[in-house]
Coordinates of C-alpha atoms in Angstrom, one line a residue:
Chain C
M1 CA -32.2 303.9 57.8
S2 CA -33.8 302.1 60.5
L3 CA -31.7 301.2 63.5
V4 CA -34.5 299.1 65.0
N5 CA -34.4 296.8 62.1
L6 CA -30.5 296.7 62.5
A7 CA -31.0 295.9 66.3
H8 CA -33.3 293.1 65.0
V9 CA -30.7 291.8 62.7
C10 CA -28.0 291.8 65.3
S11 CA -29.8 289.8 67.9
H12 CA -31.1 287.5 65.2
L13 CA -27.3 286.6 64.2
Q14 CA -26.3 286.1 67.6
N15 CA -29.3 283.9 68.3
A16 CA -28.9 282.0 64.9
S17 CA -25.2 281.4 65.6
K18 CA -26.1 280.1 69.3
A19 CA -28.5 277.8 67.6
R20 CA -25.9 276.4 65.4
L21 CA -27.9 277.3 62.2
G22 CA -26.1 276.9 58.9
L23 CA -28.2 279.4 57.1
T24 CA -30.4 282.2 58.2
S25 CA -32.4 285.2 56.6
I26 CA -32.7 288.8 57.4
P27 CA -34.9 291.4 55.8
V28 CA -33.6 293.0 52.7
S29 CA -32.4 296.7 52.8
K30 CA -29.5 298.6 51.3
L31 CA -28.0 298.9 54.9
H32 CA -28.5 295.2 55.6
V33 CA -27.0 294.2 52.3
N34 CA -24.0 296.4 52.6
L35 CA -23.4 295.3 56.3
S36 CA -23.6 291.7 55.3
L37 CA -21.1 292.1 52.6
G38 CA -18.7 293.8 55.0
L39 CA -19.3 290.9 57.3
Q40 CA -18.6 288.5 54.7
R41 CA -15.3 290.5 53.7
E42 CA -14.3 290.4 57.4
G43 CA -14.8 286.7 57.3
F44 CA -17.7 286.4 59.7
I45 CA -20.2 284.8 57.4
S46 CA -19.6 282.6 54.4
S47 CA -22.3 283.6 52.0
V48 CA -24.7 286.5 51.1
T49 CA -27.5 285.6 48.9
L50 CA -30.6 287.4 47.8
G51 CA -33.6 285.0 47.6
G52 CA -37.3 284.5 48.4
Q53 CA -39.2 283.2 51.5
A54 CA -37.7 279.6 50.9
P55 CA -33.8 279.3 51.2
P56 CA -31.8 279.1 48.1
T57 CA -30.5 275.8 47.2
P58 CA -27.3 275.0 49.0
Y59 CA -24.2 274.6 47.0
S60 CA -23.9 271.0 47.6
L61 CA -27.2 270.4 46.1
Q62 CA -26.5 272.4 43.0
K63 CA -25.7 270.8 39.7
T64 CA -22.0 270.3 39.2
L65 CA -19.7 269.0 36.5
S66 CA -18.2 265.5 36.7
P67 CA -14.4 265.3 36.3
E68 CA -14.7 264.2 32.8
E69 CA -17.0 267.1 31.7
H70 CA -14.6 269.5 33.4
E71 CA -11.7 268.3 31.5
K72 CA -13.7 268.6 28.2
L73 CA -14.9 272.0 29.3
A74 CA -11.2 273.0 30.0
E75 CA -10.2 271.7 26.5
T76 CA -12.8 273.8 24.8
L77 CA -12.2 276.9 26.8
A78 CA -8.4 276.6 26.0
H79 CA -9.3 276.3 22.3
S80 CA -11.8 279.1 22.3
P81 CA -11.8 281.1 25.6
W82 CA -14.4 283.7 24.2
D83 CA -17.0 280.9 24.4
A84 CA -17.0 281.5 28.0
Y85 CA -19.0 284.7 27.4
P86 CA -21.6 284.0 24.9
P87 CA -23.1 286.9 22.8
P88 CA -26.5 288.1 24.2
S89 CA -29.4 286.6 22.1
E90 CA -33.0 287.2 22.2
N91 CA -33.5 283.5 21.5
E92 CA -33.6 282.0 25.0
S93 CA -33.9 278.4 23.8
S94 CA -30.7 278.5 21.9
P95 CA -28.3 276.0 23.4
S96 CA -25.1 277.3 25.2
P97 CA -21.9 277.2 23.0
L98 CA -20.4 275.3 25.8
G99 CA -22.9 272.3 25.2
R100 CA -24.5 272.8 28.8
E101 CA -27.6 274.8 29.3
E102 CA -26.5 276.7 32.4
L103 CA -23.2 276.9 34.4
V104 CA -24.0 279.6 36.7
H105 CA -26.7 278.6 39.2
H106 CA -29.7 281.1 39.3
V107 CA -31.3 281.7 42.3
K108 CA -35.0 282.7 41.9
V109 CA -35.8 286.1 43.3
P110 CA -39.4 287.1 43.7
R111 CA -40.5 290.0 41.7
N112 CA -42.4 291.5 44.6
P113 CA -39.7 293.2 46.8
A114 CA -41.6 292.5 49.9
A115 CA -41.3 289.0 49.5
R116 CA -37.4 289.1 49.2
R117 CA -35.0 287.9 52.0
L118 CA -31.4 288.2 52.3
W119 CA -29.8 284.7 53.1
L120 CA -26.7 284.6 55.2
G121 CA -24.6 281.4 55.6
L122 CA -23.0 281.2 59.1
K123 CA -19.5 280.0 59.9
Y124 CA -18.2 277.7 62.7
W125 CA -14.9 276.7 63.7
N126 CA -13.7 274.2 66.3
N127 CA -17.3 273.9 67.4
E128 CA -17.5 277.5 68.1
P129 CA -19.5 280.2 66.0
V130 CA -17.1 282.5 64.3
L131 CA -19.7 285.3 64.9
K132 CA -20.6 285.1 68.5
N133 CA -21.4 288.6 69.6
M134 CA -22.9 291.3 67.5
K135 CA -24.0 294.6 69.4
L136 CA -25.7 297.8 68.2
L137 CA -23.6 300.8 69.2
S138 CA -25.7 303.8 67.8
K139 CA -29.2 303.4 69.1
P140 CA -32.4 304.6 67.4
T141 CA -32.7 307.3 70.1
R142 CA -29.0 308.2 70.2
R143 CA -26.9 308.1 67.1
I144 CA -23.2 308.2 67.5
W145 CA -20.8 309.9 65.0
L146 CA -17.2 309.4 65.4
T147 CA -14.1 311.3 63.7
G148 CA -11.2 309.6 62.0
D149 CA -9.3 310.5 65.3
D150 CA -11.7 309.0 67.5
L151 CA -11.6 305.8 65.4
A152 CA -7.9 305.7 65.6
K153 CA -8.1 305.8 69.4
I154 CA -10.9 303.2 69.4
T155 CA -8.9 300.7 67.2
R156 CA -6.0 301.0 69.4
T157 CA -8.2 299.8 72.3
R158 CA -8.8 303.3 73.8
H159 CA -12.1 304.7 74.8
A160 CA -13.4 307.8 72.6
G161 CA -16.7 309.6 72.1
Y162 CA -19.1 307.4 74.1
V163 CA -17.7 304.1 72.5
K164 CA -15.5 301.8 74.3
G165 CA -12.2 300.6 72.7
M166 CA -11.9 297.5 70.7
T167 CA -10.3 295.2 73.2
H168 CA -11.5 291.7 72.1
P169 CA -9.0 290.0 70.0
G170 CA -10.3 290.1 66.4
E171 CA -13.0 292.6 67.1
C172 CA -14.7 294.6 64.1
M173 CA -16.7 297.7 64.1
F174 CA -18.8 298.9 61.2
L175 CA -19.6 302.3 60.4
T176 CA -21.9 304.1 57.8
T177 CA -19.8 306.7 56.0
D178 CA -20.2 309.0 53.0
R179 CA -18.1 306.3 51.3
G180 CA -20.4 303.4 52.1
I181 CA -20.3 301.0 54.9
L182 CA -16.9 300.5 56.2
E183 CA -15.0 298.6 58.9
A184 CA -13.4 301.0 61.3
R185 CA -9.9 300.1 60.5
E186 CA -10.6 301.0 56.9
C187 CA -12.0 304.3 58.2
V188 CA -8.7 304.9 60.1
E189 CA -6.8 304.1 56.9
R190 CA -8.7 306.7 54.9
R191 CA -9.1 309.0 57.8
I192 CA -12.9 309.6 57.5
G193 CA -15.5 309.3 60.2
G194 CA -19.1 308.4 60.2
M195 CA -22.0 307.0 62.1
V196 CA -21.2 303.7 64.3
L197 CA -23.4 300.9 63.3
C198 CA -22.4 298.0 65.4
R199 CA -19.4 296.1 66.8
V200 CA -18.9 292.3 66.0
W201 CA -16.4 289.7 67.7
Chain M
M1 CA -18.6 307.1 163.5
S2 CA -19.8 306.0 166.8
I3 CA -20.0 308.5 169.7
C4 CA -18.9 305.8 172.2
R5 CA -15.5 305.7 170.5
P6 CA -13.0 307.7 172.5
V7 CA -11.1 310.7 171.3
R8 CA -7.8 309.2 171.9
C9 CA -8.7 306.7 169.2
L10 CA -9.4 309.5 166.6
L11 CA -6.3 311.5 167.4
T12 CA -3.7 308.8 167.4
T13 CA -2.3 307.4 164.3
P14 CA -3.6 304.3 163.7
A15 CA -1.0 301.4 164.2
L16 CA -2.4 298.9 161.6
P17 CA -0.2 295.9 160.8
K18 CA 1.8 296.3 157.8
P19 CA 1.2 293.8 154.9
T20 CA 4.0 291.4 154.7
S21 CA 5.8 291.1 151.3
T22 CA 5.4 287.2 151.1
P23 CA 2.1 285.4 151.9
K24 CA 2.3 283.6 155.1
R25 CA 0.4 280.8 154.1
S26 CA 1.6 278.6 151.0
F27 CA -1.1 277.6 148.6
H28 CA 0.9 274.5 147.5
A29 CA 1.4 271.3 149.4
S30 CA 4.9 270.9 148.2
T31 CA 7.7 273.1 149.2
P32 CA 8.5 275.7 146.7
R33 CA 11.6 275.2 144.5
A34 CA 14.5 277.4 145.3
A35 CA 15.3 280.3 143.0
R36 CA 17.9 279.6 140.3
R37 CA 21.3 280.5 141.5
R38 CA 22.4 283.5 139.4
R39 CA 25.5 283.1 137.6
P40 CA 27.5 286.0 136.3
H41 CA 27.8 286.2 132.4
Y42 CA 31.4 285.8 132.5
P43 CA 33.6 283.5 134.4
S44 CA 34.8 285.3 137.5
I45 CA 38.6 285.1 137.6
K46 CA 40.2 285.6 140.8
A47 CA 43.5 287.5 140.8
S48 CA 45.1 284.4 142.4
D49 CA 43.9 282.5 139.4
L50 CA 45.4 285.0 136.8
N51 CA 48.9 284.0 137.8
L52 CA 47.8 280.3 137.0
I53 CA 46.7 281.3 133.6
D54 CA 49.9 283.2 133.0
E55 CA 51.8 280.0 133.8
A56 CA 49.5 277.9 131.5
A57 CA 49.9 280.4 128.8
A58 CA 53.5 280.5 129.2
K59 CA 53.8 276.7 129.2
N60 CA 51.3 276.1 126.0
Y61 CA 52.2 279.0 123.9
P62 CA 56.0 279.6 124.6
K63 CA 57.9 282.3 123.0
Y64 CA 60.5 281.8 120.3
D65 CA 63.8 281.0 121.9
T66 CA 67.2 281.8 120.1
S67 CA 67.5 278.5 118.4
E68 CA 64.1 278.6 116.8
A69 CA 64.7 282.2 115.9
A70 CA 67.7 281.2 114.1
L71 CA 65.8 278.5 112.4
L72 CA 62.8 281.1 111.3
S73 CA 65.6 283.3 109.8
K74 CA 66.8 280.7 107.5
K75 CA 63.3 280.2 106.1
Y76 CA 62.0 283.6 106.2
T77 CA 63.1 287.1 105.5
P78 CA 63.6 289.7 108.3
S79 CA 60.4 291.6 107.1
Q80 CA 58.5 288.3 107.2
I81 CA 59.8 287.5 110.6
A82 CA 58.8 290.8 111.8
A83 CA 55.2 290.3 110.4
I84 CA 54.9 286.8 112.1
Q85 CA 55.9 288.4 115.4
A86 CA 53.5 291.3 115.1
A87 CA 50.8 288.7 114.4
E88 CA 51.6 286.6 117.4
T89 CA 51.8 289.7 119.8
A90 CA 48.4 290.7 118.6
I91 CA 47.0 287.7 120.4
D92 CA 47.3 287.5 124.0
P93 CA 48.3 283.9 124.8
R94 CA 46.1 284.1 128.1
D95 CA 43.0 284.7 125.8
L96 CA 44.1 281.7 124.0
V97 CA 44.2 279.5 127.3
T98 CA 40.8 280.9 128.4
Q99 CA 38.8 281.2 125.2
A100 CA 40.4 279.0 122.6
Q101 CA 38.8 275.6 122.2
H102 CA 38.2 272.9 119.5
R103 CA 35.4 273.6 117.1
S104 CA 32.2 271.4 117.7
D105 CA 30.0 273.3 115.1
P106 CA 28.4 271.3 112.2
W107 CA 30.6 273.0 109.7
L108 CA 33.7 271.9 111.1
L109 CA 36.1 269.8 109.0
P110 CA 35.8 266.0 109.7
Y111 CA 39.7 265.8 109.6
E112 CA 42.5 267.7 111.3
D113 CA 43.9 270.1 108.6
D114 CA 45.3 273.7 108.4
L115 CA 44.2 273.9 104.9
A116 CA 47.8 274.6 103.8
E117 CA 47.8 272.0 101.1
L118 CA 45.4 270.6 98.5
D119 CA 44.2 267.1 99.2
P120 CA 43.2 265.1 96.1
I121 CA 40.6 263.3 97.9
T122 CA 38.7 265.8 99.6
D123 CA 39.5 268.9 97.7
H124 CA 38.6 269.9 94.1
A125 CA 41.4 269.5 91.6
E126 CA 42.8 272.8 90.7
K127 CA 42.0 273.8 87.1
L128 CA 43.5 276.4 84.7
S129 CA 41.6 278.4 82.1
A130 CA 42.7 280.3 79.1
E131 CA 43.3 283.3 81.4
D132 CA 46.3 281.6 83.1
L133 CA 48.3 281.5 79.9
P134 CA 51.1 284.1 79.6
D135 CA 50.0 285.0 76.2
R136 CA 46.8 284.0 74.9
K137 CA 47.5 284.8 71.2
G138 CA 51.2 283.8 71.2
F139 CA 50.6 280.3 69.6
R140 CA 48.9 278.8 66.6
E141 CA 48.3 275.3 65.1
A142 CA 51.6 273.7 64.2
T143 CA 52.3 273.1 60.4
N144 CA 53.1 269.5 59.3
A145 CA 56.9 270.0 59.4
E146 CA 56.9 271.7 62.7
Y147 CA 54.7 269.0 64.1
Q148 CA 57.0 266.2 62.9
V149 CA 60.2 268.0 64.3
A150 CA 58.2 268.5 67.7
V151 CA 57.0 264.9 67.9
T152 CA 60.5 263.5 67.3
D153 CA 61.9 265.8 70.1
L154 CA 59.2 264.8 72.5
M155 CA 59.4 261.3 71.8
N156 CA 63.3 261.3 72.6
E157 CA 62.4 263.1 75.8
N158 CA 59.8 260.4 76.8
I159 CA 62.3 257.7 76.1
A160 CA 64.9 259.5 78.1
K161 CA 62.4 259.5 81.0
M162 CA 61.6 255.9 80.7
Y163 CA 65.3 254.8 80.3
P164 CA 67.4 257.1 82.5
N165 CA 70.3 254.7 82.3
G166 CA 70.4 254.6 78.4
V167 CA 68.4 252.3 75.9
P168 CA 69.3 248.6 75.9
D169 CA 71.7 247.4 73.3
K170 CA 70.6 245.3 70.0
N171 CA 72.0 242.2 71.7
A172 CA 69.8 242.4 74.9
A173 CA 67.2 239.6 75.9
P174 CA 64.3 239.4 73.8
E175 CA 61.8 240.4 76.6
E176 CA 63.9 243.7 77.0
T177 CA 63.7 244.4 73.2
R178 CA 59.9 243.8 73.4
R179 CA 59.4 246.0 76.2
L180 CA 61.6 248.6 74.2
E181 CA 59.1 248.4 71.4
E182 CA 56.3 248.9 73.7
S183 CA 57.8 251.8 75.4
L184 CA 58.6 253.3 72.0
Q185 CA 55.0 253.1 70.8
A186 CA 53.7 254.5 74.2
A187 CA 56.3 257.4 73.7
A188 CA 55.2 258.1 70.2
M189 CA 51.5 258.0 71.1
Q190 CA 52.1 260.5 73.9
A191 CA 54.1 262.8 71.7
S192 CA 51.5 262.8 68.9
I193 CA 48.9 264.1 71.3
D194 CA 51.1 266.6 73.3
P195 CA 49.9 270.0 72.9
R196 CA 53.7 271.0 72.7
A197 CA 53.7 269.2 69.2
L198 CA 50.1 270.2 68.2
Y199 CA 50.8 273.9 68.6
H200 CA 53.7 276.2 67.6
S201 CA 54.9 279.2 69.6
K202 CA 58.0 281.4 69.5
T203 CA 58.1 281.4 73.3
P204 CA 59.0 278.0 74.9
E205 CA 57.4 279.1 78.3
L206 CA 53.8 279.5 76.5
L207 CA 54.2 275.9 75.2
N208 CA 55.3 274.5 78.5
S209 CA 52.2 276.3 80.1
L210 CA 49.9 274.6 77.5
A211 CA 51.5 271.4 78.5
D212 CA 50.3 271.7 82.0
P213 CA 48.0 269.0 83.1
R214 CA 45.9 271.4 84.9
H215 CA 44.5 272.7 81.6
S216 CA 43.3 269.1 80.6
V217 CA 39.5 268.7 80.5
I218 CA 40.0 265.1 81.4
L219 CA 41.7 266.1 84.8
P220 CA 40.3 263.7 87.3
D221 CA 37.6 265.4 89.6
L222 CA 36.6 264.3 92.8
P223 CA 36.4 260.4 93.2
R224 CA 32.8 258.8 92.8
L225 CA 31.4 256.9 95.7
D226 CA 31.5 253.7 94.2
S227 CA 30.7 251.2 96.9
R228 CA 28.0 248.7 96.3
M229 CA 26.8 248.9 100.0
A230 CA 26.6 252.6 99.7
K231 CA 24.6 252.5 96.6
Q232 CA 22.1 249.9 98.1
T233 CA 21.7 251.8 101.4
Q234 CA 21.3 255.3 99.9
R235 CA 17.7 256.7 99.6
I236 CA 16.8 259.2 96.9
A237 CA 14.0 261.5 98.0
S238 CA 12.3 261.0 94.7
D239 CA 11.9 257.2 95.3
E240 CA 10.1 257.5 98.6
V241 CA 6.3 257.9 98.2
D242 CA 4.6 257.6 101.3
D243 CA 1.2 258.9 100.5
P244 CA -0.7 256.3 98.1
R245 CA -2.9 259.1 96.8
Q246 CA -0.1 261.2 95.6
K247 CA 1.6 258.0 94.1
R248 CA -1.6 257.6 92.1
L249 CA -1.4 261.4 91.0
L250 CA 2.0 261.0 89.9
Q251 CA 1.3 257.9 88.0
Y252 CA -1.6 259.5 86.3
L253 CA 0.6 262.5 85.3
H254 CA 3.5 260.6 84.4
W255 CA 5.5 262.8 86.6
N256 CA 8.2 262.1 89.4
K257 CA 8.4 263.9 92.8
A258 CA 10.8 266.3 91.7
A259 CA 8.3 267.8 89.3
L260 CA 5.7 268.3 92.0
R261 CA 8.2 270.5 93.8
N262 CA 7.6 273.2 91.3
I263 CA 4.1 273.4 91.6
K264 CA 2.8 276.2 93.8
V265 CA -0.4 275.3 95.7
K266 CA -2.7 277.5 97.8
T267 CA -6.0 276.9 99.5
L268 CA -8.2 279.8 98.8
V269 CA -11.5 278.8 100.2
T270 CA -12.4 276.8 103.2
H271 CA -15.6 276.4 105.1
G272 CA -17.7 273.7 106.8
V273 CA -20.7 272.0 105.2
T274 CA -23.2 269.8 106.9
N275 CA -25.3 266.7 105.5
Q276 CA -28.6 266.3 107.3
T277 CA -29.4 262.8 107.5
R278 CA -32.0 260.9 109.8
M279 CA -29.3 260.1 112.1
G280 CA -28.4 263.6 112.6
K281 CA -26.0 266.4 111.1
I282 CA -22.8 265.1 109.5
R283 CA -20.1 268.0 109.5
S284 CA -17.3 268.1 107.0
M285 CA -14.9 270.6 105.7
Y286 CA -14.8 271.9 102.0
F287 CA -11.7 273.1 100.5
L288 CA -11.0 274.9 97.2
T289 CA -7.2 274.9 96.2
I290 CA -5.5 276.2 93.2
A291 CA -2.2 274.9 91.8
G292 CA 0.0 276.5 89.1
N293 CA 3.5 276.1 88.0
Q294 CA 3.9 279.8 87.5
N295 CA 4.6 279.3 83.8
G296 CA 1.3 278.9 82.3
L297 CA -0.4 275.9 83.9
L298 CA -3.2 276.4 86.4
G299 CA -5.6 274.2 88.0
V300 CA -8.5 274.3 90.5
G301 CA -9.5 271.5 92.7
E302 CA -12.1 271.1 95.4
G303 CA -12.2 268.5 98.2
K304 CA -14.6 267.7 101.1
S305 CA -14.2 265.3 103.9
V306 CA -15.1 264.9 107.6
E307 CA -11.2 265.0 108.4
P308 CA -9.8 268.5 107.4
E309 CA -6.6 267.3 106.5
E310 CA -8.0 264.7 104.3
G311 CA -10.2 267.1 102.5
R312 CA -7.3 269.5 102.0
K313 CA -5.3 266.7 100.5
Q314 CA -8.1 265.8 98.1
S315 CA -8.4 269.4 96.9
V316 CA -4.5 269.7 96.3
N317 CA -4.5 266.5 94.4
A318 CA -7.5 267.6 92.3
A319 CA -6.0 270.9 91.6
I320 CA -2.9 269.4 90.3
R321 CA -4.6 266.7 88.4
N322 CA -6.9 269.7 86.8
M323 CA -4.0 271.8 85.6
R324 CA -4.6 273.3 82.2
P325 CA -2.5 275.4 79.9
I326 CA -3.4 279.2 80.0
A327 CA -2.6 281.2 77.0
R328 CA -0.5 284.2 77.8
Y329 CA 0.4 287.2 75.4
E330 CA 4.0 287.7 75.8
N331 CA 4.2 285.5 78.7
R332 CA 2.5 288.2 80.8
T333 CA -0.9 289.0 80.3
T334 CA -4.1 287.7 78.5
Y335 CA -5.2 287.8 75.0
G336 CA -7.8 290.7 75.0
D337 CA -10.5 291.1 77.4
L338 CA -12.3 288.0 78.8
E339 CA -15.7 287.7 80.5
K340 CA -17.0 284.7 82.1
K341 CA -20.3 284.0 84.2
V342 CA -20.6 281.3 86.7
G343 CA -23.9 281.3 88.6
A344 CA -24.5 285.0 89.7
T345 CA -20.9 285.8 89.5
T346 CA -19.4 287.6 86.4
V347 CA -15.6 287.9 86.2
Q348 CA -14.2 290.5 83.8
L349 CA -10.4 290.3 83.0
F350 CA -8.7 292.9 81.2
S351 CA -5.2 292.7 79.6
R352 CA -3.0 295.4 80.4
P353 CA 0.4 297.1 79.2
P354 CA 3.9 295.7 80.6
G355 CA 4.6 296.8 84.1
F356 CA 1.0 297.2 85.2
G357 CA 1.0 294.6 87.7
L358 CA -1.6 292.5 89.0
R359 CA -4.3 295.1 90.1
T360 CA -7.1 292.7 91.0
Q361 CA -8.9 291.3 94.0
H362 CA -7.0 288.7 96.1
L363 CA -8.6 285.5 94.7
I364 CA -7.8 286.5 91.0
F365 CA -4.5 287.8 92.2
E366 CA -3.5 284.4 93.4
L367 CA -4.8 282.8 90.4
A368 CA -2.7 285.2 88.0
R369 CA 0.3 284.5 90.2
A370 CA 0.1 280.8 90.1
A371 CA -0.5 281.0 86.4
G372 CA 2.5 283.3 85.7
L373 CA 0.5 286.4 84.7
Q374 CA 2.1 289.6 85.4
D375 CA 0.0 292.4 84.0
L376 CA -3.9 292.1 84.6
A377 CA -7.0 294.0 85.8
A378 CA -10.2 292.6 86.9
R379 CA -13.7 293.4 87.9
T380 CA -16.4 291.3 89.6
P381 CA -19.5 293.5 89.0
R382 CA -22.0 291.1 90.4
S383 CA -21.9 288.4 93.1
R384 CA -18.6 288.1 94.6
N385 CA -19.0 284.5 96.0
K386 CA -15.4 283.0 96.5
M387 CA -15.9 279.7 94.9
N388 CA -17.7 281.1 91.8
V389 CA -15.2 284.0 91.3
V390 CA -12.3 281.4 91.2
K391 CA -14.0 279.0 89.0
A392 CA -15.1 281.8 86.7
A393 CA -11.7 283.3 86.4
W394 CA -10.0 280.0 85.8
E395 CA -12.5 279.2 82.9
A396 CA -12.0 282.5 81.5
L397 CA -8.3 282.1 81.5
C398 CA -8.6 278.6 80.0
N399 CA -11.1 279.4 77.1
Q400 CA -9.2 282.3 75.5
K401 CA -9.6 282.8 71.7
L402 CA -6.3 283.0 70.3
P403 CA -5.6 285.3 67.2
D404 CA -4.3 282.4 65.2
E405 CA -7.6 280.6 65.6
I406 CA -9.6 283.6 64.7
A407 CA -7.5 284.0 61.7
R408 CA -8.1 280.5 60.7
A409 CA -11.8 280.8 61.4
R410 CA -12.4 283.9 59.3
G411 CA -9.8 282.8 56.7
K412 CA -8.1 286.1 57.2
K413 CA -4.4 286.9 58.0
L414 CA -4.0 288.6 61.4
V415 CA -0.7 290.1 62.3
D416 CA 0.3 291.4 65.9
V417 CA 1.1 294.9 64.9
R418 CA 3.2 295.4 68.1
K419 CA 5.7 292.5 67.0
V420 CA 5.8 294.3 63.5
Y421 CA 6.5 297.7 65.0
Y422 CA 9.4 296.1 67.2
G423 CA 10.7 294.1 64.6
G424 CA 9.6 290.6 66.3
P425 CA 8.7 287.4 64.4
V426 CA 5.5 287.4 62.5
H427 CA 4.1 284.2 61.2

């Protein structure tokens, strides 16, 4: 679990949102994936996609159904809803029961893990980035572990255990715990502590 | 000491001339003004004059003679007469002669009055409230039957008042009968809206007090000044705009002059600046002024001019024109902590709990007071340049991120837990 790489991710996301990028990529690791999913759950980023060196096709460029096709599909599904989940078959070339080749857009992920990147969609609102600040709290040379009680103080804007309180409106803090990567308020709810990763606002 | 000096000189006391108290030579060409004649703080009354005062007092303020005492005893009870006499003996008539005088102060009444009676022109009409009724719950709305009976009684009463000598006969003049019909209609109208008919009570005193005109909401108040001449000559303060710049400002803001009165303005920074030209230095004054309505509006304005007063006016108008709304949490503090950097100055503002006060440096204190913030802490960790501190604090206050906006941006529901806990409104 390299905090050096996480520090790079933090500053990269700050820089990317300052540059008003719509999509950016970070190196793939289990920590980064889980943290990105946490950020997406809190609404800081719009999408988390595993992909290669080239960015995945944006949603707007993906194949979509026309309204007539949509209606037809809805009728088919109403008649036989089990068609939505076709039985797995060895024969790849067999047509889909719904009459179209693919509904779910597949992103090409390289077989080589070193060539994979995690693509994050950034969000903006009222000409302002949603994720503006992302600061590493534990440092590679000094990791900080907090208990559930400390976290309860910190979420109530008080200082505890070398960590300042969450005083900015809408601020979030992510920790790595034995239940995975969680937000500070979730940890307080479950009364568990862990190692602090970063704070986002 | 010289030896030639005789011993006698040493032993005898020196007879040097004493310095005079007043300089012999006057330093002014004109003759000195005589000292002011000292007057005593009180008029010196001589014993011989005392007699005169006694005479004047006896003449102007005579005692009651027997005939007047008899008249008083008709009007007042013996105890009241005793009180009057005690009050009169308390004041010495000689004091009245020496000290009493007509008032000349600005609050004196413009007419001679002992204020014993109410004047309908100059005094407010007396009004009664529900407290003045003898029994506040002793009446109710009349039923239809009671109303009819009361209306006929009141109508008869009104007719009797209009025709004290009796109603004219059937074979009276046609003009008389027409007038009778009109007065019948008037009496019916008056009776139908009389509170004695509209309400019913077992006690007739209560009904009579209800009918007191002093209870009426349409009891005429002071007469309006309705003269056309007076209207044309009167000048309203809001209409006078002497300063053309202020007039332009008011037009820009769509305000009138009365609205400007609520704006608190303070000049925080003043210094001289120079412009070096080939002709020489041109010195002028720089002003930085803040303006706020102490209720969530705050502006900062700058002005510069060779004339100090002109520059100050420029800055004041700019500050009022630049006023922007400041988001305040519970109308007392900021939404979370704020930070803003202008030049080398960083201003950090911290929201604080109720009752904390404004514990900040003076410039941020003035800004917070003008904006109507009550609980705030602040730090200026780097440069403390006054201009930059004011600008940075103002921009930090203006550009706050509101929880609603954050919720919309993240697509999450955010709720103020403090409000939930205390049962306040939650959107």
